[in-house]
């Protein structure tokens, strides 16, 4: 496979995954806030700021006015903002386009439909009453794409590379959500016991990661900071956890790099190392220093991505 | 009798930004022919990239360099030594009569065979407004006419550096009457072709020991084809028949086919370039 | 006998002066079309309109589109596709196929000759200007023997049927002939929309183009290569034919590369893969000659591969079509095709050439100037239907303007009698009815070493504007699925 095309496939996977998480973050936060148990969690500016923080556009100055329509447009459909869902889908399609001979007709057709759905979506509708419709469509279409990736491509190198992109991005987005919600929880504390630990924001976080139901089934208790973080970071059976993503990345890099003798400069070596570290981490180690942990895992993910670029996409 | 020459060609490039993707092609190796024999070819670049030997589209030897590592400065140095046979440029046998030669030039087969060197090119196009600038005298032989043309070009243009550049066309040169060897050679070729004599542009080195014009860069002159004799070299810059001071590298329809250095460099910033050529006649041999 | 009520053709107007592909002179539906005519007749025009909309959206969703750039944003458009197919019976096709092969082979021999001994010119059969005034003649190709001795691996020959019922060739496209993917897309779309009709006809498949193309390209592999690696090179995803490039690469099962994916080392070509360099032996290029190698041709080309031509000259890589092939694509060469076929193959041309007047010849120039109103004037060096003037469509002022242009540079122009392209029922969405529209046929041939292939189907292009004779997609043309019957 061409190095350039591998690069395109990797990023196609990342952009598809990214658009899903942003869409869900928008919708869950917006709709959870409507009947949230405390005033701050219900406050619209609080929610909008959280959205902006998550997409990497934090608003430091809290005294500034924040306009709902603007935020929703900027994150959803603004062609001028690099982080918008529209641009993510556009980038996914551009990357698919230049690897068009390698992916299935079915997958390309779905990406193409997705793109046309997005660019033809009326921004006026989105900001007025279309948020639910828009985000539901985005998350459904990304699910279709995931199905097509799995079901219509030969599980070979190309597949491994797309899946690496998907999983590295998933881990990254989950961490970004944890980061945003951790900050929100510090501000919007609960009303009893350990107020931070019992913040309503942990429930929202689980819903953003589409993991609330799974978590309730496993823990059978309302989520608090520790159980939420343990589930989203360390539980290998939660399909959206960091651990699961790292396991997936490891599995796919092993499909690419089948050498028995590890080269300490190989991407596979780095992925294996990071994965084992997290496999034997305990939630108490993380809980004491969440902020450092978030920064550490983000930088590890960037390292993996950069290493892949050097080893496989250098052209 | 023959001469031994050593030639040093060097080029230096400086870029303001890092260059990650660059390709160069040098067309600077002396041609091997009846009068030129190689002794040594040595080529170096400062970034330790591989020097690849190849040929260009017209069959002349080239050296290609494509660095794998990024750089800001790169320099190249070529050292050639060769033996050049001393020849008397007037020492040929003209097998055909004047009339026969003029007749052959008119034949279709001749025109087809020499089509590349009879066609007008970007650098050898004379604007139609000028009409026929130099007409051959039918009572003289083709060779004599070409000698006259050589003299005419020499007299018509003043050798002036910096008045023209590699992109200047004849329209400007004819009216400004200034130029360097490239411009002299193009004008000679254009006028020979206008008179239906095949002519080609020659790129090479000039040994300047005898005070000829040619600066410290590569030199350019022309070759014209005379039926019954063959290709003959004319150096209109110096009003000479090409001789053992002329070391040929390549020929072509015009400068475009002979450009000594072609580069494809993906750079965003500015760059500075320096070239120099040194030709030394080392010894005379018996 | 009760006639089947045929609603959808009820408003079809037949102009008796035009050659209609589905009706004979007496107004009866021709045999090969009878079944189809009846089957389509069972539908109402509303059914038809909705099928048409579905077919269009299928093209759109598959991304079989081209970009139209306007001030603010670029728009994607599909090539209009007509659901009523054109049918060619086996006998007629056999004739077309033989004629197409004959022309492709003659052009290949012509190219060999003009890049070697140039006998045909020396013998005075064609003028020297075919090479000396052509910007597409590459002197770098003189004396080069292309692998397998093939120059024009891929050709697209444009054929029309005149109102005398005979086929005429309008153009031989051998520079970078395109649009073959539409043949396959059209078939797929028609099968999706109206699969039932295929049960009643035995039609040759068109999906075998890519496999034949690859097989024949491989016969022209460079010397000493055992199992060749083939790639398709594209200018990139913003090229209007990018869909076709990716389609061909995908169906051939080879990599689709851009110039930046390839490099040359020691005169061999490699592509940059995730496992390091891999040698490339055959390049099906969709980049024009002057852009393939910035060190040899246009230095400002970022589409090509530095050093590629040197690798080619050494015989280390096959380029299809060979560099320099475009010279035989010039309209001036077309006009000598009968001579070219006779000279190299010692055969009579199977397909007719349209008689051509050369404005470079004084007597013919005079005829042209006197008869512009019944001639088509074409510049010899433009492609895509640009610069063409059709005499009987011009106003007096326009005629004078064309005369002036021709007189100022007669060599640039040729003239031909106005050919009346045959017409075919075509669904016109705006009017919700079938109407006569002019059509041509592009036939795709592939030459390999001692082997050749003609795609049994071709692309029927249709001029969607009423009365328009120019079918090129760049000039608002559409296309039809074309069925070649087995028996």
Short mmCIF file of C-alpha atoms in Angstrom, two decimals, chain C residues 139-457:
data_model
loop_
_atom_site.label_atom_id
_atom_site.label_comp_id
_atom_site.label_asym_id
_atom_site.label_seq_id
_atom_site.Cartn_x
_atom_site.Cartn_y
_atom_site.Cartn_z
CA UNK C 139 12.02 14.77 -30.42
CA UNK C 140 13.09 12.96 -27.28
CA UNK C 141 11.18 9.95 -28.60
CA UNK C 142 13.18 9.71 -31.81
CA UNK C 143 14.76 6.29 -32.05
CA UNK C 144 13.15 5.08 -28.82
CA UNK C 145 11.59 1.60 -29.13
CA UNK C 146 8.63 1.47 -26.77
CA UNK C 147 8.28 -1.82 -24.87
CA UNK C 148 6.22 -4.26 -26.93
CA UNK C 149 6.43 -1.79 -29.85
CA UNK C 150 3.18 -0.20 -28.74
CA UNK C 151 2.54 3.53 -28.60
CA UNK C 152 -1.23 3.86 -28.43
CA UNK C 153 -2.18 1.11 -26.02
CA UNK C 154 -5.44 2.87 -25.36
CA UNK C 155 -7.57 4.58 -28.00
CA UNK C 156 -11.05 6.04 -28.08
CA UNK C 157 -12.49 6.41 -31.55
CA UNK C 158 -15.45 8.72 -32.08
CA UNK C 159 -17.87 7.42 -34.69
CA UNK C 160 -21.13 8.82 -35.99
CA UNK C 161 -23.84 7.57 -38.29
CA UNK C 162 -24.61 10.01 -41.08
CA UNK C 163 -28.04 10.38 -42.67
CA UNK C 164 -26.82 8.10 -45.49
CA UNK C 165 -26.87 5.30 -42.89
CA UNK C 166 -23.10 4.86 -42.95
CA UNK C 167 -20.65 5.13 -40.08
CA UNK C 168 -17.97 7.81 -40.21
CA UNK C 169 -15.07 8.38 -37.87
CA UNK C 170 -14.84 11.90 -36.49
CA UNK C 171 -11.78 11.63 -34.29
CA UNK C 172 -9.19 9.21 -33.02
CA UNK C 173 -8.45 10.04 -29.39
CA UNK C 174 -5.15 8.58 -28.36
CA UNK C 175 -3.63 11.25 -26.15
CA UNK C 176 -5.42 10.35 -22.93
CA UNK C 177 -8.80 9.00 -24.02
CA UNK C 178 -11.25 9.10 -21.16
CA UNK C 179 -14.84 8.32 -20.24
CA UNK C 180 -14.58 4.55 -20.43
CA UNK C 181 -15.77 4.36 -16.81
CA UNK C 182 -19.09 5.90 -17.83
CA UNK C 183 -19.74 2.92 -20.07
CA UNK C 184 -19.63 0.71 -17.02
CA UNK C 185 -21.48 3.13 -14.74
CA UNK C 186 -24.24 3.54 -17.30
CA UNK C 187 -24.67 -0.18 -17.52
CA UNK C 188 -24.78 -0.53 -13.74
CA UNK C 189 -27.31 2.28 -13.44
CA UNK C 190 -29.53 0.83 -16.14
CA UNK C 191 -29.38 -2.61 -14.55
CA UNK C 192 -30.41 -1.14 -11.20
CA UNK C 193 -33.29 0.82 -12.68
CA UNK C 194 -34.71 -1.52 -15.29
CA UNK C 195 -33.25 -4.96 -14.72
CA UNK C 196 -36.23 -6.62 -16.34
CA UNK C 197 -35.31 -5.49 -19.83
CA UNK C 198 -32.04 -7.41 -19.73
CA UNK C 199 -33.96 -10.67 -19.62
CA UNK C 200 -35.11 -10.09 -23.17
CA UNK C 201 -31.78 -9.35 -24.77
CA UNK C 202 -28.46 -11.12 -24.88
CA UNK C 203 -26.07 -8.27 -24.37
CA UNK C 204 -22.29 -8.39 -24.19
CA UNK C 205 -20.84 -7.44 -20.82
CA UNK C 206 -18.81 -4.25 -20.46
CA UNK C 207 -17.36 -5.00 -17.05
CA UNK C 208 -14.38 -6.87 -18.51
CA UNK C 209 -12.61 -3.73 -19.68
CA UNK C 210 -10.22 -3.39 -16.74
CA UNK C 211 -9.09 -7.01 -16.73
CA UNK C 212 -8.41 -6.90 -20.46
CA UNK C 213 -6.65 -3.57 -20.13
CA UNK C 214 -4.36 -4.93 -17.44
CA UNK C 215 -3.67 -8.13 -19.34
CA UNK C 216 -2.78 -6.26 -22.51
CA UNK C 217 -0.68 -3.66 -20.73
CA UNK C 218 1.24 -6.53 -19.15
CA UNK C 219 2.11 -7.87 -22.60
CA UNK C 220 4.08 -4.68 -23.12
CA UNK C 221 6.11 -5.01 -19.92
CA UNK C 222 9.74 -3.89 -19.99
CA UNK C 223 12.36 -6.38 -21.07
CA UNK C 224 13.60 -8.67 -18.31
CA UNK C 225 10.62 -8.20 -16.01
CA UNK C 226 8.87 -11.40 -14.99
CA UNK C 227 5.71 -10.37 -13.17
CA UNK C 228 5.21 -6.67 -13.81
CA UNK C 229 3.86 -4.20 -11.27
CA UNK C 230 1.40 -1.83 -12.90
CA UNK C 231 0.06 1.45 -11.53
CA UNK C 232 -2.34 4.15 -12.69
CA UNK C 233 -1.01 7.68 -12.29
CA UNK C 234 -3.47 10.54 -11.78
CA UNK C 235 -3.03 14.29 -11.44
CA UNK C 236 -5.00 13.93 -8.19
CA UNK C 237 -8.46 14.03 -6.72
CA UNK C 238 -9.26 17.48 -8.01
CA UNK C 239 -8.95 16.36 -11.62
CA UNK C 240 -12.32 16.13 -13.32
CA UNK C 241 -11.63 12.56 -14.43
CA UNK C 242 -10.47 11.43 -10.97
CA UNK C 243 -13.44 9.15 -10.57
CA UNK C 244 -12.39 7.29 -13.69
CA UNK C 245 -8.77 7.03 -12.57
CA UNK C 246 -9.77 5.54 -9.23
CA UNK C 247 -12.30 3.28 -10.90
CA UNK C 248 -9.71 1.89 -13.29
CA UNK C 249 -7.10 1.36 -10.59
CA UNK C 250 -9.62 -0.34 -8.38
CA UNK C 251 -10.99 -2.68 -11.02
CA UNK C 252 -7.52 -3.46 -12.36
CA UNK C 253 -6.49 -4.17 -8.77
CA UNK C 254 -3.48 -1.88 -8.96
CA UNK C 255 -2.35 1.17 -7.03
CA UNK C 256 -3.60 4.61 -7.97
CA UNK C 257 -0.58 6.85 -7.57
CA UNK C 258 0.20 10.52 -7.85
CA UNK C 259 3.55 11.87 -9.01
CA UNK C 260 4.67 12.38 -5.45
CA UNK C 261 4.17 8.69 -4.69
CA UNK C 262 6.83 7.71 -7.22
CA UNK C 263 10.55 8.35 -7.47
CA UNK C 264 13.33 7.33 -9.81
CA UNK C 265 16.60 5.88 -8.66
CA UNK C 266 19.30 4.69 -11.03
CA UNK C 267 16.76 4.88 -13.85
CA UNK C 268 14.26 2.56 -12.22
CA UNK C 269 10.90 3.73 -10.95
CA UNK C 270 9.70 3.00 -7.43
CA UNK C 271 6.58 3.77 -5.44
CA UNK C 272 6.68 4.72 -1.79
CA UNK C 273 4.74 2.14 0.20
CA UNK C 274 4.31 1.56 3.91
CA UNK C 275 6.97 -1.12 3.57
CA UNK C 276 9.46 1.03 1.69
CA UNK C 277 10.13 1.35 -2.05
CA UNK C 278 8.53 -1.05 -4.51
CA UNK C 279 9.60 -1.18 -8.15
CA UNK C 280 7.05 -0.14 -10.77
CA UNK C 281 7.17 -1.57 -14.28
CA UNK C 282 4.10 -0.30 -16.10
CA UNK C 283 2.53 3.12 -15.73
CA UNK C 284 -0.89 3.81 -17.16
CA UNK C 285 -0.69 7.56 -17.10
CA UNK C 286 -3.53 10.03 -17.10
CA UNK C 287 -1.16 12.97 -17.20
CA UNK C 288 -0.26 14.79 -20.39
CA UNK C 289 3.17 14.32 -21.96
CA UNK C 290 4.60 17.65 -20.93
CA UNK C 291 3.82 17.06 -17.26
CA UNK C 292 5.27 13.59 -16.76
CA UNK C 293 8.83 14.61 -15.91
CA UNK C 294 9.80 18.12 -14.79
CA UNK C 295 13.47 17.44 -15.52
CA UNK C 296 12.77 16.61 -19.15
CA UNK C 297 9.63 18.55 -20.02
CA UNK C 298 7.81 21.34 -18.22
CA UNK C 299 9.94 22.23 -15.20
CA UNK C 300 6.94 23.70 -13.37
CA UNK C 301 5.03 20.43 -13.39
CA UNK C 302 4.39 19.13 -9.91
CA UNK C 303 2.29 16.26 -11.25
CA UNK C 304 5.11 14.24 -12.71
CA UNK C 305 8.11 12.28 -11.56
CA UNK C 306 11.63 13.74 -11.92
CA UNK C 307 13.75 11.34 -13.96
CA UNK C 308 10.83 9.29 -15.30
CA UNK C 309 11.67 9.91 -18.93
CA UNK C 310 15.26 8.74 -18.50
CA UNK C 311 13.93 5.50 -16.97
CA UNK C 312 11.59 5.16 -19.93
CA UNK C 313 14.32 5.81 -22.46
CA UNK C 314 16.42 3.09 -20.88
CA UNK C 315 13.54 0.67 -21.32
CA UNK C 316 13.07 0.16 -17.59
CA UNK C 317 9.43 1.15 -17.47
CA UNK C 318 6.44 1.07 -19.81
CA UNK C 319 4.38 4.22 -20.12
CA UNK C 320 0.93 3.89 -21.65
CA UNK C 321 0.22 5.62 -23.89
CA UNK C 322 3.81 6.20 -24.87
CA UNK C 323 5.12 9.76 -24.60
CA UNK C 324 4.76 11.54 -27.91
CA UNK C 325 1.69 9.55 -28.95
CA UNK C 326 -0.35 12.75 -28.95
CA UNK C 327 1.11 13.83 -32.28
CA UNK C 328 -1.14 11.29 -34.00
CA UNK C 329 -4.14 12.75 -32.19
CA UNK C 330 -3.84 16.05 -34.07
CA UNK C 331 -6.79 16.68 -36.33
CA UNK C 332 -4.40 17.18 -39.23
CA UNK C 333 -3.30 13.55 -38.95
CA UNK C 334 -6.93 12.41 -38.97
CA UNK C 335 -7.38 13.86 -42.41
CA UNK C 336 -4.68 11.54 -43.77
CA UNK C 337 -6.03 8.38 -42.14
CA UNK C 338 -7.07 6.74 -45.41
CA UNK C 339 -3.51 7.17 -46.72
CA UNK C 340 -2.03 6.01 -43.42
CA UNK C 341 -4.14 2.83 -43.34
CA UNK C 342 -3.32 1.97 -46.93
CA UNK C 343 0.39 2.63 -46.49
CA UNK C 344 1.02 0.55 -43.38
CA UNK C 345 -1.56 -2.19 -43.61
CA UNK C 346 -2.05 -2.37 -47.34
CA UNK C 347 -5.80 -2.43 -46.69
CA UNK C 348 -8.74 -0.25 -47.61
CA UNK C 349 -10.11 1.69 -44.64
CA UNK C 350 -13.07 -0.13 -43.13
CA UNK C 351 -14.61 2.90 -41.45
CA UNK C 352 -15.12 6.05 -43.49
CA UNK C 353 -13.25 9.25 -42.82
CA UNK C 354 -15.15 12.48 -43.21
CA UNK C 355 -13.76 14.24 -46.24
CA UNK C 356 -11.49 17.01 -45.10
CA UNK C 357 -10.45 20.22 -46.78
CA UNK C 358 -7.05 21.51 -45.78
CA UNK C 359 -7.02 25.26 -45.58
CA UNK C 360 -3.26 25.09 -45.99
CA UNK C 361 -3.81 24.13 -49.65
CA UNK C 362 -4.71 27.24 -51.67
CA UNK C 363 -7.37 25.60 -53.86
CA UNK C 364 -9.05 23.95 -50.90
CA UNK C 365 -8.88 27.18 -48.92
CA UNK C 366 -10.76 28.89 -51.70
CA UNK C 367 -13.44 26.20 -51.69
CA UNK C 368 -13.77 26.51 -47.94
CA UNK C 369 -14.10 30.29 -47.99
CA UNK C 370 -16.74 30.08 -50.73
CA UNK C 371 -18.76 27.36 -49.01
CA UNK C 372 -18.47 28.10 -45.31
CA UNK C 373 -22.25 27.97 -44.92
CA UNK C 374 -22.25 24.23 -45.58
CA UNK C 375 -19.03 23.28 -43.78
CA UNK C 376 -17.77 22.72 -40.26
CA UNK C 377 -14.58 24.66 -39.57
CA UNK C 378 -12.25 23.19 -36.97
CA UNK C 379 -8.96 24.36 -35.57
CA UNK C 380 -6.50 21.46 -35.85
CA UNK C 381 -5.09 21.90 -32.36
CA UNK C 382 -8.09 22.13 -30.03
CA UNK C 383 -9.78 19.31 -28.18
CA UNK C 384 -13.10 18.96 -26.42
CA UNK C 385 -15.25 20.62 -29.08
CA UNK C 386 -13.76 24.07 -28.58
CA UNK C 387 -13.35 26.52 -31.43
CA UNK C 388 -15.64 24.65 -33.81
CA UNK C 389 -17.87 26.69 -36.14
CA UNK C 390 -20.80 25.07 -37.89
CA UNK C 391 -21.43 26.93 -41.15
CA UNK C 392 -25.19 26.68 -41.44
CA UNK C 393 -25.66 27.96 -37.88
CA UNK C 394 -23.73 31.18 -38.40
CA UNK C 395 -25.07 34.63 -39.07
CA UNK C 396 -23.63 36.64 -41.93
CA UNK C 397 -21.42 38.57 -39.55
CA UNK C 398 -20.21 35.40 -37.91
CA UNK C 399 -19.34 33.90 -41.29
CA UNK C 400 -17.22 36.94 -42.07
CA UNK C 401 -15.51 36.64 -38.70
CA UNK C 402 -14.70 32.95 -39.30
CA UNK C 403 -13.42 33.78 -42.80
CA UNK C 404 -11.12 36.37 -41.30
CA UNK C 405 -9.78 33.90 -38.76
CA UNK C 406 -9.19 31.20 -41.35
CA UNK C 407 -7.46 33.59 -43.73
CA UNK C 408 -5.18 34.88 -41.01
CA UNK C 409 -3.81 31.41 -40.29
CA UNK C 410 -5.06 28.89 -42.87
CA UNK C 411 -2.72 26.16 -41.63
CA UNK C 412 -4.57 26.08 -38.33
CA UNK C 413 -7.90 25.13 -39.89
CA UNK C 414 -9.53 22.26 -41.65
CA UNK C 415 -13.08 22.07 -42.89
CA UNK C 416 -15.48 19.21 -43.34
CA UNK C 417 -18.94 18.81 -44.79
CA UNK C 418 -21.60 19.16 -42.10
CA UNK C 419 -22.29 15.63 -41.01
CA UNK C 420 -25.74 14.91 -39.83
CA UNK C 421 -25.39 12.82 -36.72
CA UNK C 422 -28.08 10.20 -36.30
CA UNK C 423 -30.71 10.81 -33.65
CA UNK C 424 -32.00 8.61 -30.87
CA UNK C 425 -35.02 8.90 -28.58
CA UNK C 426 -33.78 10.53 -25.39
CA UNK C 427 -35.72 11.37 -22.27
CA UNK C 428 -35.85 15.10 -21.70
CA UNK C 429 -36.64 15.69 -18.06
CA UNK C 430 -37.75 19.29 -18.49
CA UNK C 431 -40.41 18.33 -21.00
CA UNK C 432 -41.19 14.97 -19.43
CA UNK C 433 -41.11 13.32 -22.82
CA UNK C 434 -38.90 11.54 -25.31
CA UNK C 435 -37.38 13.56 -28.09
CA UNK C 436 -34.90 13.07 -30.90
CA UNK C 437 -31.36 13.99 -29.96
CA UNK C 438 -28.12 13.63 -31.89
CA UNK C 439 -25.75 10.86 -30.79
CA UNK C 440 -22.27 9.60 -31.52
CA UNK C 441 -20.37 6.56 -30.32
CA UNK C 442 -16.97 6.36 -28.69
CA UNK C 443 -15.35 2.97 -29.20
CA UNK C 444 -12.55 1.93 -26.86
CA UNK C 445 -9.71 -0.23 -28.11
CA UNK C 446 -6.64 -1.58 -26.36
CA UNK C 447 -3.52 -2.72 -28.17
CA UNK C 448 -1.08 -5.17 -26.61
CA UNK C 449 1.83 -7.06 -28.03
CA UNK C 450 0.28 -9.11 -30.82
CA UNK C 451 -3.10 -8.92 -29.12
CA UNK C 452 -5.94 -6.45 -29.10
CA UNK C 453 -9.25 -5.81 -27.41
CA UNK C 454 -12.31 -3.75 -28.21
CA UNK C 455 -14.81 -3.04 -25.44
CA UNK C 456 -18.09 -4.45 -26.72
CA UNK C 457 -20.24 -1.50 -25.81
#
